[in-house]
XYZ file of C-alpha atoms in Angstrom:
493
model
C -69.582 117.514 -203.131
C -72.683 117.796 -205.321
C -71.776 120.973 -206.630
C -68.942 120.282 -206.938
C -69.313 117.161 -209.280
C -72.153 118.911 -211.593
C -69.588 121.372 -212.089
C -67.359 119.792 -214.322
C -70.804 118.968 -217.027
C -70.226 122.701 -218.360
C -65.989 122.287 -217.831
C -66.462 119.485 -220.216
C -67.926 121.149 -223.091
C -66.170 123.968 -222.469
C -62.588 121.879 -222.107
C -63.247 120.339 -225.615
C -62.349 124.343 -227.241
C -59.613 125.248 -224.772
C -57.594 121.687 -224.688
C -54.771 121.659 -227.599
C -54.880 118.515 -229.121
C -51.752 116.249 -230.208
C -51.670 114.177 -233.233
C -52.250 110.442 -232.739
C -49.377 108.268 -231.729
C -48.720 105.801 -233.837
C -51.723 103.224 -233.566
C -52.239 100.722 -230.682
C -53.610 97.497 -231.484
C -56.211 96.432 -228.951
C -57.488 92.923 -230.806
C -55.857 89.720 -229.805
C -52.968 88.968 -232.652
C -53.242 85.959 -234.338
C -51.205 82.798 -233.354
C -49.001 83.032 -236.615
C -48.472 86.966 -236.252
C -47.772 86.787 -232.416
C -45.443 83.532 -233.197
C -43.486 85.722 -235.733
C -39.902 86.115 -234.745
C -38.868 89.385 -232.822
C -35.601 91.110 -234.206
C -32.513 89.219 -232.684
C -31.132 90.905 -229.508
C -28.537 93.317 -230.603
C -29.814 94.410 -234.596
C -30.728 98.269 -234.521
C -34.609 97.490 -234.358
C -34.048 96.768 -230.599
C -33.758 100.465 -230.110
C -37.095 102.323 -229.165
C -36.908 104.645 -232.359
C -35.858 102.011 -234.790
C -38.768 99.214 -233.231
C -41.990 101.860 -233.629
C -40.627 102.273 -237.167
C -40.639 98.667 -237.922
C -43.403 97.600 -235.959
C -46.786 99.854 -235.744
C -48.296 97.665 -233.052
C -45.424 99.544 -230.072
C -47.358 102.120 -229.272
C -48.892 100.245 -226.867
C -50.406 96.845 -227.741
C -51.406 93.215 -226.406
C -50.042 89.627 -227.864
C -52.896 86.939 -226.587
C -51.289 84.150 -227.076
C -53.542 80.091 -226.372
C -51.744 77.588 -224.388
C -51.159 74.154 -225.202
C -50.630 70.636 -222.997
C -47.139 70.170 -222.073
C -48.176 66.582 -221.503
C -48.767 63.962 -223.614
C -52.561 63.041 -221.887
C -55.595 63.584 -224.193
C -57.570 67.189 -223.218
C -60.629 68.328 -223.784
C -62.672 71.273 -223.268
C -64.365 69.645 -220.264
C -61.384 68.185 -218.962
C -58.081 70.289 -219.801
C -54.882 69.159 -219.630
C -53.235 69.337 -215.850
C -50.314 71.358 -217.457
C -50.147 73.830 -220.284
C -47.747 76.330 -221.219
C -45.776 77.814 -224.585
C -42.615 76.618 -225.398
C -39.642 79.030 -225.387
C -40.815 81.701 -228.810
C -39.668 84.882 -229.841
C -42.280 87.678 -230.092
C -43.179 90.936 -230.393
C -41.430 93.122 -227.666
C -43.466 93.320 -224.397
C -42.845 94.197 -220.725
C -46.170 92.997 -218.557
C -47.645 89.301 -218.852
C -50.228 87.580 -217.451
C -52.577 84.549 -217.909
C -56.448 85.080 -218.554
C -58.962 82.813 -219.014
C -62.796 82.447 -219.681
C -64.680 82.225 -216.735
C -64.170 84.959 -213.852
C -65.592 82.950 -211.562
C -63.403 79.913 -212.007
C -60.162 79.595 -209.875
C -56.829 79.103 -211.322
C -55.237 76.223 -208.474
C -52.236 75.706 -209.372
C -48.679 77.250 -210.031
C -47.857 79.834 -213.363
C -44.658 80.571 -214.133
C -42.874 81.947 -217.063
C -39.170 83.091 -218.217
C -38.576 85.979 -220.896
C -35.800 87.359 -222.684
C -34.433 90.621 -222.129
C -34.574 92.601 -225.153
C -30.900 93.901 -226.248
C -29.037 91.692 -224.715
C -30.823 88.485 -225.215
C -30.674 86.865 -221.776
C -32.978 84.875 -220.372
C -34.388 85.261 -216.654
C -34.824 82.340 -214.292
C -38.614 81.244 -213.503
C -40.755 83.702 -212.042
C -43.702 83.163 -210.300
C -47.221 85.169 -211.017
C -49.733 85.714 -208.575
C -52.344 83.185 -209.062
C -55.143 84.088 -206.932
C -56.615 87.735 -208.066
C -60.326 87.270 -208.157
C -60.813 89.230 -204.959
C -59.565 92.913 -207.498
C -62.634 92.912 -209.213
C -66.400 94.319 -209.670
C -68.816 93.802 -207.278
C -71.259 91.324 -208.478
C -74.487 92.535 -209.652
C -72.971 95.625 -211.334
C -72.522 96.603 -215.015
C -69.401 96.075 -214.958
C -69.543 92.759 -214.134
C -71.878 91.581 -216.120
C -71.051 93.346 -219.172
C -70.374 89.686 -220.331
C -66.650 90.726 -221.072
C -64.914 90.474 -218.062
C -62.230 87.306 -217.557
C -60.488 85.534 -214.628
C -56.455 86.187 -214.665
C -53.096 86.218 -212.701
C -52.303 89.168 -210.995
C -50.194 90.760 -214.215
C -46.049 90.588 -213.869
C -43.410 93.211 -214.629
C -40.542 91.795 -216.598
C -39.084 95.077 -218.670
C -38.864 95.336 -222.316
C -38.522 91.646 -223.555
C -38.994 90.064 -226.948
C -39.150 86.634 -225.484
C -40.935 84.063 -223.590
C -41.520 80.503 -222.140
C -44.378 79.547 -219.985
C -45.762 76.630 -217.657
C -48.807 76.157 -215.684
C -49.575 73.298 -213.313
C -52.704 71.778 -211.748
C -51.928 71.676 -208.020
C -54.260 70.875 -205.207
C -54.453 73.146 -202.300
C -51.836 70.729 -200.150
C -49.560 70.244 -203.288
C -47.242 73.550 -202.348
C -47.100 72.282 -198.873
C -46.217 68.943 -199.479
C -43.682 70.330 -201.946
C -40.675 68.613 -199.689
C -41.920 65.280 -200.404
C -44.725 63.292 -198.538
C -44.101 62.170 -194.757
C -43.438 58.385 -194.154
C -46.570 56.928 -193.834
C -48.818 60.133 -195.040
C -51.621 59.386 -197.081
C -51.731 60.689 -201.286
C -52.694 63.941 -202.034
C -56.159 64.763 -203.519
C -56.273 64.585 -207.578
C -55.071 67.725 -208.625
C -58.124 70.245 -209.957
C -58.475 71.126 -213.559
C -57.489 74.136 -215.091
C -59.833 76.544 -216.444
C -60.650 76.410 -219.831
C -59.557 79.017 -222.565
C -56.219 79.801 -221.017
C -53.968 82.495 -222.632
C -50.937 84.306 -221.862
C -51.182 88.316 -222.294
C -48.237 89.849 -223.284
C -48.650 93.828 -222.763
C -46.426 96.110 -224.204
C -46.959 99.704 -222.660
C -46.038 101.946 -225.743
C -43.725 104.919 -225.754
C -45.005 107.655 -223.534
C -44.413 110.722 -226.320
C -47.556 112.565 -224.631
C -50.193 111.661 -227.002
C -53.064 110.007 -224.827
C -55.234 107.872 -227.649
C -54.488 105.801 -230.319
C -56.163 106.235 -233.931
C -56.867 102.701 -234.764
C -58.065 101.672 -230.942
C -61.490 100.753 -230.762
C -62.672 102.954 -228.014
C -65.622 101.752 -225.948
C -68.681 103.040 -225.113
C -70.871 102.325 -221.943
C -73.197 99.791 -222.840
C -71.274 98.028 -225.198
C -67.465 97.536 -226.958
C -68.896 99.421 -229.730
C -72.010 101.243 -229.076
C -71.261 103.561 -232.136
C -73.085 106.697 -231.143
C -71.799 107.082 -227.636
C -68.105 106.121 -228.509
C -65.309 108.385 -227.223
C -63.545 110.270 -229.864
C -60.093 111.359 -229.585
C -60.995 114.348 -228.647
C -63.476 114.073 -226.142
C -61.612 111.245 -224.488
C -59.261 113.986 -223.640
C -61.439 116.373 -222.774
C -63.448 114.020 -220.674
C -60.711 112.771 -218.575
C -58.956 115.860 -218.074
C -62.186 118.068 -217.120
C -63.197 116.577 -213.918
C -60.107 117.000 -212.799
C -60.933 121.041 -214.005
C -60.926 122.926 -210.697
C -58.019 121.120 -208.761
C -55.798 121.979 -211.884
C -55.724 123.284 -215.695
C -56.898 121.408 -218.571
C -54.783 118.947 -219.886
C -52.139 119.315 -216.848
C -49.720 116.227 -216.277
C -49.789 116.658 -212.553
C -52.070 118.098 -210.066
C -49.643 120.169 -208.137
C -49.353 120.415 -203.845
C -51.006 122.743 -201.949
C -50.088 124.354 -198.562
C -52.781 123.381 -195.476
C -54.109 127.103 -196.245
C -55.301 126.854 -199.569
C -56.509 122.817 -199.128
C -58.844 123.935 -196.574
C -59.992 127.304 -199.239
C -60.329 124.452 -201.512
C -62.192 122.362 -199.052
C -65.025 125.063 -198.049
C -65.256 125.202 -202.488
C -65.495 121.669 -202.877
C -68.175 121.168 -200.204
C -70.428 124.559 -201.050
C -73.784 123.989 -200.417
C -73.255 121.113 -198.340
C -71.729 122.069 -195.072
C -74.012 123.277 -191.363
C -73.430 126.183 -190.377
C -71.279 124.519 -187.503
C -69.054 122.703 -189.743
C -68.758 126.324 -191.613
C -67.121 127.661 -188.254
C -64.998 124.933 -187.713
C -61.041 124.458 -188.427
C -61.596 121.150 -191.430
C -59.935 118.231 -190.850
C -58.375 117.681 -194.164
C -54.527 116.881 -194.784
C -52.625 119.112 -196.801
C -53.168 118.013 -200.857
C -50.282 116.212 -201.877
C -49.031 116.323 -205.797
C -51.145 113.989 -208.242
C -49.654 112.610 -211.360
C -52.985 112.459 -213.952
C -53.895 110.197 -215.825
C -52.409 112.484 -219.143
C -49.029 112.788 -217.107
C -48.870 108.932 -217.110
C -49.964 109.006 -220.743
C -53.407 106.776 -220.802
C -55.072 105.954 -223.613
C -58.359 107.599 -223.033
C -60.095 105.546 -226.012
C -58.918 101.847 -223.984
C -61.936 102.719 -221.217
C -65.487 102.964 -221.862
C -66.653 106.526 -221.873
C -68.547 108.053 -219.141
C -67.888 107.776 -215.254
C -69.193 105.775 -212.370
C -69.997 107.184 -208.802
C -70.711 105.535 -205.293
C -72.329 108.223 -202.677
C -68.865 108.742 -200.453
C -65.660 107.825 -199.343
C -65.349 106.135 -196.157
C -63.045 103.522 -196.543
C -59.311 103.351 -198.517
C -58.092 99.603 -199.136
C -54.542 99.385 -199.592
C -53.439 96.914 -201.732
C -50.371 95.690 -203.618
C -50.100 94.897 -206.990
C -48.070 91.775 -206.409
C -46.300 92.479 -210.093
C -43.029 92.197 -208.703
C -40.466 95.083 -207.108
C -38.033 95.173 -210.283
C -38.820 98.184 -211.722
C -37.096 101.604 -211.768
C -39.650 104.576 -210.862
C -38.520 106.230 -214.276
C -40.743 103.362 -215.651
C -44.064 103.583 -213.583
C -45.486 105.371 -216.290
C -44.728 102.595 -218.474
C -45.994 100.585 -216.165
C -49.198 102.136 -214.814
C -50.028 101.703 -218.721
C -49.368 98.243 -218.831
C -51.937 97.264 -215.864
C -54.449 99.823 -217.251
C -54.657 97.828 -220.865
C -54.267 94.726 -218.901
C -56.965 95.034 -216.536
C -59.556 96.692 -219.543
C -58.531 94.911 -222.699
C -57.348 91.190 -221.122
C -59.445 91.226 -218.061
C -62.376 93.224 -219.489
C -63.026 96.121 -217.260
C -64.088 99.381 -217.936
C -60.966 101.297 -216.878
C -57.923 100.292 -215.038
C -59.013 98.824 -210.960
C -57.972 101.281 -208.552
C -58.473 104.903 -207.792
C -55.365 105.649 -207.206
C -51.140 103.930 -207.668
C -48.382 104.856 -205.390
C -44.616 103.728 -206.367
C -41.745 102.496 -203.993
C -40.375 106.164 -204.233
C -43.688 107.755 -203.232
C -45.153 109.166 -206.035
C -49.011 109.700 -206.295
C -50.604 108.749 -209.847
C -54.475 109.244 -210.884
C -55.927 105.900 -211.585
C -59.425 105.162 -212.707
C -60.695 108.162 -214.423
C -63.619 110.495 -212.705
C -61.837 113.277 -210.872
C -59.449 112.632 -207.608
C -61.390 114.309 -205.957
C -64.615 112.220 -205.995
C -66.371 109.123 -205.199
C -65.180 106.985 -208.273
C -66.127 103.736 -208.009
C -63.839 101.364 -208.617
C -63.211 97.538 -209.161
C -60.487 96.878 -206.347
C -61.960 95.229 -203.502
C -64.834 92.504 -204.315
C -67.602 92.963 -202.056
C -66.673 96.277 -200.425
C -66.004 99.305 -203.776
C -69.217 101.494 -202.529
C -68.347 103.471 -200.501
C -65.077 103.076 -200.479
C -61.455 104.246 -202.580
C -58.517 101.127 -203.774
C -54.905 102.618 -202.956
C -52.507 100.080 -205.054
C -48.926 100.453 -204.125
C -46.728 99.367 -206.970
C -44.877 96.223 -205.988
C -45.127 93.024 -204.317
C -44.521 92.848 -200.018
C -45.533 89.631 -198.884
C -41.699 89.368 -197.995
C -40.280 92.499 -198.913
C -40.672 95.799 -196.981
C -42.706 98.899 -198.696
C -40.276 102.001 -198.884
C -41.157 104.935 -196.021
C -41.773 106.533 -198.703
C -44.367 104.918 -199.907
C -45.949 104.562 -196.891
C -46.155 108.292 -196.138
C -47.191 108.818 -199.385
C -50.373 106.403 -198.543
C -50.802 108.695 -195.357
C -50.352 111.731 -197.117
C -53.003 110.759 -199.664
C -55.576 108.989 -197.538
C -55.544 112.335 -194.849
C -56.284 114.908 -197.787
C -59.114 112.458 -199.848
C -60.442 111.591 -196.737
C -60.569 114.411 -195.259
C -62.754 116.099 -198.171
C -65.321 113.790 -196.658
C -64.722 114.974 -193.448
C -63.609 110.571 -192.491
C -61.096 110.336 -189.273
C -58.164 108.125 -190.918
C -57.386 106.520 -187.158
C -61.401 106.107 -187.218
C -63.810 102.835 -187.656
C -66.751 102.737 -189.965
C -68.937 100.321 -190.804
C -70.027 99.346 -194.913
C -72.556 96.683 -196.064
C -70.382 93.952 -198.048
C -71.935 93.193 -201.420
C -70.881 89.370 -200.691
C -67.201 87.725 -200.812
C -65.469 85.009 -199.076
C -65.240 86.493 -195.867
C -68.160 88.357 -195.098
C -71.549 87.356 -196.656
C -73.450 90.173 -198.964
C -75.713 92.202 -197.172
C -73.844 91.958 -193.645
C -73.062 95.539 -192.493
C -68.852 95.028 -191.722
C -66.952 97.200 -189.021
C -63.877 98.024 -190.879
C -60.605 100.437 -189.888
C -61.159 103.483 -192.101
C -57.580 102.177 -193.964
C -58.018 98.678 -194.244
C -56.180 96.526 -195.582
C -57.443 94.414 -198.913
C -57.124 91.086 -196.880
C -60.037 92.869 -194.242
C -63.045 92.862 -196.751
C -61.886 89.478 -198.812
C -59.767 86.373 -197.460
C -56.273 87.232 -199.541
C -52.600 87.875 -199.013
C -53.020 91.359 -200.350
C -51.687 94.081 -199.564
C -48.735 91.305 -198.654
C -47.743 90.895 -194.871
C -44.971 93.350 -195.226
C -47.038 95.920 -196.028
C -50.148 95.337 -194.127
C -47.734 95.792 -191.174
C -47.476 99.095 -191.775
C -51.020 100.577 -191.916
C -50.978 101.338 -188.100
C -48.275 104.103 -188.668
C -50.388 104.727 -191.895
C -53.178 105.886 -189.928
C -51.294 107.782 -187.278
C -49.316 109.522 -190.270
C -52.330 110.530 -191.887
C -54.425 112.000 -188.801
C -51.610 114.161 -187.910
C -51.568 115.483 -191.765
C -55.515 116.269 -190.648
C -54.149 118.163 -187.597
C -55.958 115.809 -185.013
């Protein structure tokens, strides 16, 4: 694969000539809005600014932006910063239209133990939703520690983000509850003793409210402050529009055209002409003469088809050595979306996980949706070892599969499922890995295996294998057996 990734240094200079470039949507607004300009009322349901067209018009910030929005005690006890109140929330507000939330806060090491829920408005017809829960405990999607990205003194602890559709309002609550208070929810048992005090909440807490943009197939945003590696604004080395473009498209440069919006299939034919290119250099003699075990390549949305906005990330790429490993995970933002709107979606958890939670570029190599689509996730080229900020403790080494959606209780779709085989058999098979195989990686430390201890892993693991969590949701976990099977056939084995 060395070749292979020097390659695309001359593609990218070369790219920046051949890929046309499309005015600027209208600008997204990165910083966090003010508490008086993200209090301001949102149209009322109904008036014509509701409409797509009519809202860009009358508010600049909906091509893709984020409301961050500081909670307040719900209670009448005295906080302070050392001691926060043991329940905070926002009252029920109109605001700017949105369709992701989530709750950050400042320490990424602190736990959140407690409960978070919120209600919102539907935009257009002004109803409001019942509560909805959000995922609470999503420390374990992060940067190992010890790495840049981690300590690029940016990053934040936060909910696993929510899907709620365009809405222009919002009410939230979050409660202190000790570890026992969910399962003593019923009431205490006659004689039982009191739970323990409930824990404090983190301090800084504030509720994200993402709005995704219109995808018109502009990819960058002319008043975003890109980032650079090193820094937020490391001047020299910031992306411009056009070599954000460039950059993101050109690694992708000999698996499809410039500026493509998908990376199309390929027959088991040319995957395994593609294979022998990809590997030049690289391969014995032996493994020359042999049939490949590589699944056939199935169709890749990119990250342009999905409409990213190249200047959110900080420029350049990051590399581990290999792929050995995929951990599936779920995203645990909730099954009510259509797949018309995964691009609106992917969008919203890109900006949430880089401009709320701090991260370079959106978590996971790759997204699959409940009707099996494949979409490019952090940028570097599908086709190599892009490290990525998905499983703490185990993302050398490794690749995060995220399938859209939340199955601790609800099934994934077969399609979904084959399209987790279908992917994991071609990607895997470029580094010649057995899908139905074991292999072992050294954990970089988390709360189930300490760092340094070489593991003994299934080649697709689940997320809840490297770090003690409910991801990828029992539902889905359930079906990585017939994941594997799926995907070793696909290799011909």
């Amino acid at each position: 694969m060395r070749g292979f990734l020097a390659s695309s240094i001359g593609v990218t200079c070369a790219a920046a000539l051949a890929l046309p470039l499309t005015p600027p949507a209208l600008a997204a607004t990165a910083r966090p809005v003010p508490a008086a300009e993200a209090a301001r009322p949102a149209p009322h349901a109904g008036t014509p600014a509701t409409t797509p067209a009519a809202r860009r018009a009358a508010e600049p910030s909906a091509a893709g932006s984020t409301q961050s929005l500081p909670l307040h005690p719900l209670t009448r006890e005295r906080a302070t910063p050392s001691a926060p109140a043991a329940e905070q929330g926002l009252s029920r507000r109109a605001v700017r239209h949105f369709s992701l939330v989530g709750v950050v806060w400042d320490d990424p090491d602190a736990e959140l133990h407690g409960r978070v829920q919120v209600r919102t408005r539907t935009a257009g017809t002004g109803t409001w939703s019942g509560w909805q829960d959000v995922e609470t405990h999503n420390a374990d999607h992060a940067a190992d520690r010890d790495t840049p990205e981690r300590a690029s003194g940016r990053v934040r602890g936060a909910t696993a983000p929510l899907w709620v559709g365009d809405s222009d309002g919002v009410e939230l609550r979050v409660r202190s509850e000790s570890d026992d208070s969910a399962a003593d929810s019923a009431g205490p048992a006659p004689g039982a003793r009191n739970l323990p005090a409930a824990p404090p909440l983190p301090s800084g807490l504030r509720l994200e409210l993402v709005d995704p943009g219109e995808d018109d197939g502009a990819s960058f945003g002319d008043e975003e402050e890109p980032r650079a590696a090193g820094g937020a604004n490391a001047g020299t080395s910031a992306l411009t529009e056009a070599s954000a473009l460039t950059e993101a498209s050109a690694v992708n440069a000999d698996l499809a055209p410039i500026g493509a919006a998908e990376i199309a299939a390929l027959g088991r034919t040319e995957t395994e002409q593609e294979y022998l290119a990809l590997n030049a250099g690289e391969l014995t003699e032996r493994q020359l003469r042999a049939k490949p075990y590589v699944g056939p390549r199935p169709g890749i949305v990119t990250r342009r088809g999905w409409g990213a906005n190249e200047g959110l990330r900080e420029s350049g790429f990051r590399y581990t050595k290999k792929v050995k490993a995929a951990f599936v995970h779920h995203t645990a933002s909730g099954n009510n979306y259509r797949c018309s709107q995964v691009p609106s979606l992917i969008r919203s958890i890109y900006r949430y996980h880089v401009k709320s939670m701090g991260w370079r570029d959106i978590g996971y190599n790759f997204l699959i949706d409940k009707c099996g689509k494949i979409y490019e996730g952090r940028a570097g080229g599908v086709a190599k070892p892009v490290l990525g900020a998905h499983t703490l403790g185990f993302n050398s080494n490794s690749m995060g599969i995220a399938v859209l959606g939340s199955y601790g209780a609800t099934k994934p779709s077969k399609s979904a499922v084959k399209a987790v085989a279908r992917l994991t058999a071609w990607k895997l098979g470029l580094y010649r890995v057995n899908p139905k195989g074991k292999t072992t990686l050294k954990s970089a430390g988390s709360n189930l295996h300490r760092k340094g201890k070489k593991v003994r892993l299934n080649v697709i693991s689940g997320h809840r294998d490297g770090f003690r969590t409910e991801c990828p949701g029992r539902k889905l976990y359930g079906k990585l057996g017939s994941a594997r099977s799926k995907a070793a056939r696909y290799q011909g084995r």
